Short mmCIF file of C-alpha atoms in Angstrom, two decimals:
data_model
loop_
_atom_site.label_atom_id
_atom_site.label_comp_id
_atom_site.label_asym_id
_atom_site.label_seq_id
_atom_site.Cartn_x
_atom_site.Cartn_y
_atom_site.Cartn_z
CA MET A 1 139.84 88.82 2.32
CA VAL A 2 136.70 89.43 0.25
CA HIS A 3 135.32 91.80 2.91
CA VAL A 4 138.62 93.68 3.13
CA LEU A 5 138.79 94.09 -0.65
CA ASN A 6 135.19 95.33 -0.73
CA ASP A 7 136.00 97.86 2.02
CA ILE A 8 139.01 99.11 0.05
CA ARG A 9 136.89 99.44 -3.10
CA GLU A 10 134.15 101.31 -1.20
CA GLY A 11 136.66 103.63 0.49
CA LYS A 12 136.11 102.28 4.01
CA LEU A 13 139.76 101.20 4.23
CA THR A 14 142.15 103.92 3.08
CA LYS A 15 145.68 105.13 3.71
CA VAL A 16 144.20 107.49 6.29
CA ASN A 17 142.65 104.78 8.49
CA VAL A 18 145.09 101.97 7.66
CA ASP A 19 148.59 103.41 7.52
CA ASN A 20 150.35 100.04 7.34
CA ILE A 21 149.40 96.69 5.82
CA SER A 22 149.99 95.06 9.21
CA ASN A 23 147.06 97.15 10.51
CA LEU A 24 144.59 95.37 8.25
CA PRO A 25 142.15 93.16 10.15
CA LYS A 26 143.49 89.66 10.78
CA GLY A 27 140.99 86.92 10.00
CA LEU A 28 137.22 87.12 10.08
CA LYS A 29 137.07 87.85 13.80
CA GLY A 30 139.45 90.78 13.36
CA TYR A 31 137.37 92.05 10.47
CA TYR A 32 134.15 91.73 12.46
CA GLN A 33 135.67 93.52 15.48
CA ARG A 34 136.93 96.37 13.32
CA HIS A 35 133.62 96.74 11.47
CA TRP A 36 131.57 96.59 14.68
CA ARG A 37 133.73 99.35 16.27
CA MET A 38 133.63 101.45 13.10
CA MET A 39 129.83 101.26 12.81
CA ARG A 40 129.42 102.17 16.49
CA ALA A 41 131.85 105.10 16.16
CA GLU A 42 129.92 106.62 13.23
CA ASP A 43 126.89 107.37 15.42
CA GLU A 44 126.86 105.67 18.81
CA ALA A 45 123.28 106.62 19.69
CA HIS A 46 121.95 105.31 16.36
CA PHE A 47 124.06 102.18 16.69
CA ASP A 48 122.87 101.41 20.24
CA LYS A 49 119.20 102.16 19.59
CA TYR A 50 118.77 100.63 16.14
CA GLN A 51 121.71 98.73 14.68
CA GLU A 52 122.77 96.55 17.60
CA PRO A 53 119.23 95.34 18.46
CA VAL A 54 118.35 94.45 14.86
CA ILE A 55 121.66 92.74 14.08
CA CYS A 56 121.77 90.88 17.40
CA ILE A 57 118.17 89.69 17.08
CA LEU A 58 119.05 88.34 13.64
CA ALA A 59 122.05 86.58 15.16
CA ALA A 60 119.97 85.16 18.01
CA VAL A 61 117.16 83.83 15.84
CA ARG A 62 119.55 82.04 13.43
CA GLU A 63 116.96 81.64 10.68
CA PRO A 64 115.45 83.86 7.99
CA VAL A 65 112.77 86.23 9.35
CA THR A 66 110.58 89.05 8.09
CA ILE A 67 110.78 92.71 9.02
CA GLU A 68 107.46 92.13 10.83
CA HIS A 69 109.14 89.57 13.10
CA LEU A 70 112.05 91.93 13.71
CA GLN A 71 109.58 94.71 14.54
CA LYS A 72 107.83 92.55 17.15
CA TRP A 73 111.10 91.54 18.81
CA THR A 74 112.84 94.93 18.71
CA GLU A 75 109.74 97.15 19.00
CA LEU A 76 111.29 99.42 16.37
CA ASN A 77 109.62 101.12 13.43
CA PRO A 78 109.81 98.93 10.30
CA ARG A 79 111.41 101.82 8.36
CA ARG A 80 114.24 101.98 10.93
CA ILE A 81 114.69 98.21 10.67
CA LYS A 82 114.92 98.46 6.87
CA ASP A 83 117.53 101.22 7.25
CA VAL A 84 119.62 98.94 9.49
CA ILE A 85 119.28 96.11 6.99
CA ASP A 86 120.55 98.45 4.27
CA GLU A 87 123.45 99.65 6.47
CA TRP A 88 124.52 96.07 7.27
CA ARG A 89 123.69 94.55 3.88
CA GLU A 90 127.11 92.94 3.39
CA PHE A 91 126.51 90.80 6.50
CA LEU A 92 122.97 89.73 5.63
CA ASN A 93 121.26 87.36 3.25
CA LEU A 94 118.00 88.31 1.60
CA ASP A 95 115.59 85.57 0.54
CA ASP A 96 112.98 86.85 -1.87
CA SER A 97 111.86 83.47 -3.20
CA GLY A 98 108.57 83.41 -1.28
CA ASP A 99 105.70 85.79 -0.60
CA GLU A 100 107.69 87.88 1.89
CA LEU A 101 111.27 89.10 2.07
CA LEU A 102 113.26 87.17 4.65
CA TYR A 103 116.52 88.31 6.24
CA ARG A 104 119.23 86.45 8.11
CA ILE A 105 122.87 86.79 9.09
CA TYR A 106 125.01 85.79 6.10
CA HIS A 107 127.60 83.67 7.86
CA ALA A 108 127.57 81.62 11.08
CA SER A 109 131.00 83.02 11.98
CA PHE A 110 129.43 86.49 12.35
CA GLN A 111 126.73 85.03 14.60
CA ASP A 112 129.45 83.37 16.68
CA PHE A 113 131.35 86.66 16.89
CA LEU A 114 128.23 88.45 18.15
CA LYS A 115 127.55 85.71 20.69
CA GLU A 116 131.11 85.92 22.05
CA GLU A 117 131.79 89.66 21.78
CA VAL A 118 128.40 91.27 22.36
CA GLY A 119 126.36 88.57 24.06
CA LEU A 120 123.00 87.45 22.76
CA VAL A 121 121.23 86.37 25.96
CA LYS A 122 119.11 89.53 26.24
CA TYR A 123 118.08 89.15 22.60
CA HIS A 124 117.07 85.51 23.12
CA GLU A 125 115.05 86.73 26.11
CA LYS A 126 113.26 89.35 23.98
CA ILE A 127 112.27 86.68 21.48
CA ALA A 128 111.06 84.34 24.25
CA ILE A 129 109.09 87.05 26.06
CA THR A 130 107.40 88.06 22.81
CA ALA A 131 106.31 84.45 22.29
CA LEU A 132 105.18 84.02 25.91
CA ARG A 133 103.04 87.18 25.74
CA LYS A 134 100.89 85.41 23.15
CA ILE A 135 99.76 82.90 25.78
CA PRO A 136 96.82 84.45 27.66
CA GLY A 137 97.63 84.96 31.33
CA PHE A 138 101.11 83.46 31.10
CA LEU A 139 103.00 86.67 31.78
CA LYS A 140 101.74 89.10 34.38
CA ASP A 141 100.91 92.53 32.93
CA GLU A 142 104.05 94.50 33.70
CA THR A 143 102.21 97.85 33.60
CA LYS A 144 99.98 96.94 36.60
CA GLY A 145 102.96 96.53 38.94
#
């Protein structure tokens, strides 16, 4: 309900896009589905290239991480990652208690939604491959065929 009220206050839910109270999202999963579709519909290319990878990596890692970590796993420009963090702020926690800013998914139910609806296997693989590349000779150089 908190998310729905925030969306109404911010003008994301209006009479134009919700013509009947029964069309409001039902439960957290319904809210997540609606928000995920809405964000994708705004700019599908931007969503696919930047938003989905950053958000799904955060869901896969399940712990607070830096933008530097996200950059290594997504291979995206740190500025683009920061933009995604700003765009998805309501779903993220920021920990600024240490030397570096750390980001994580706010609620485990959103991580579960992403695991079920989007699938996180390829994002777990990206994290694992990044770690394995640090071991000399462990992964064959993919550019040498």
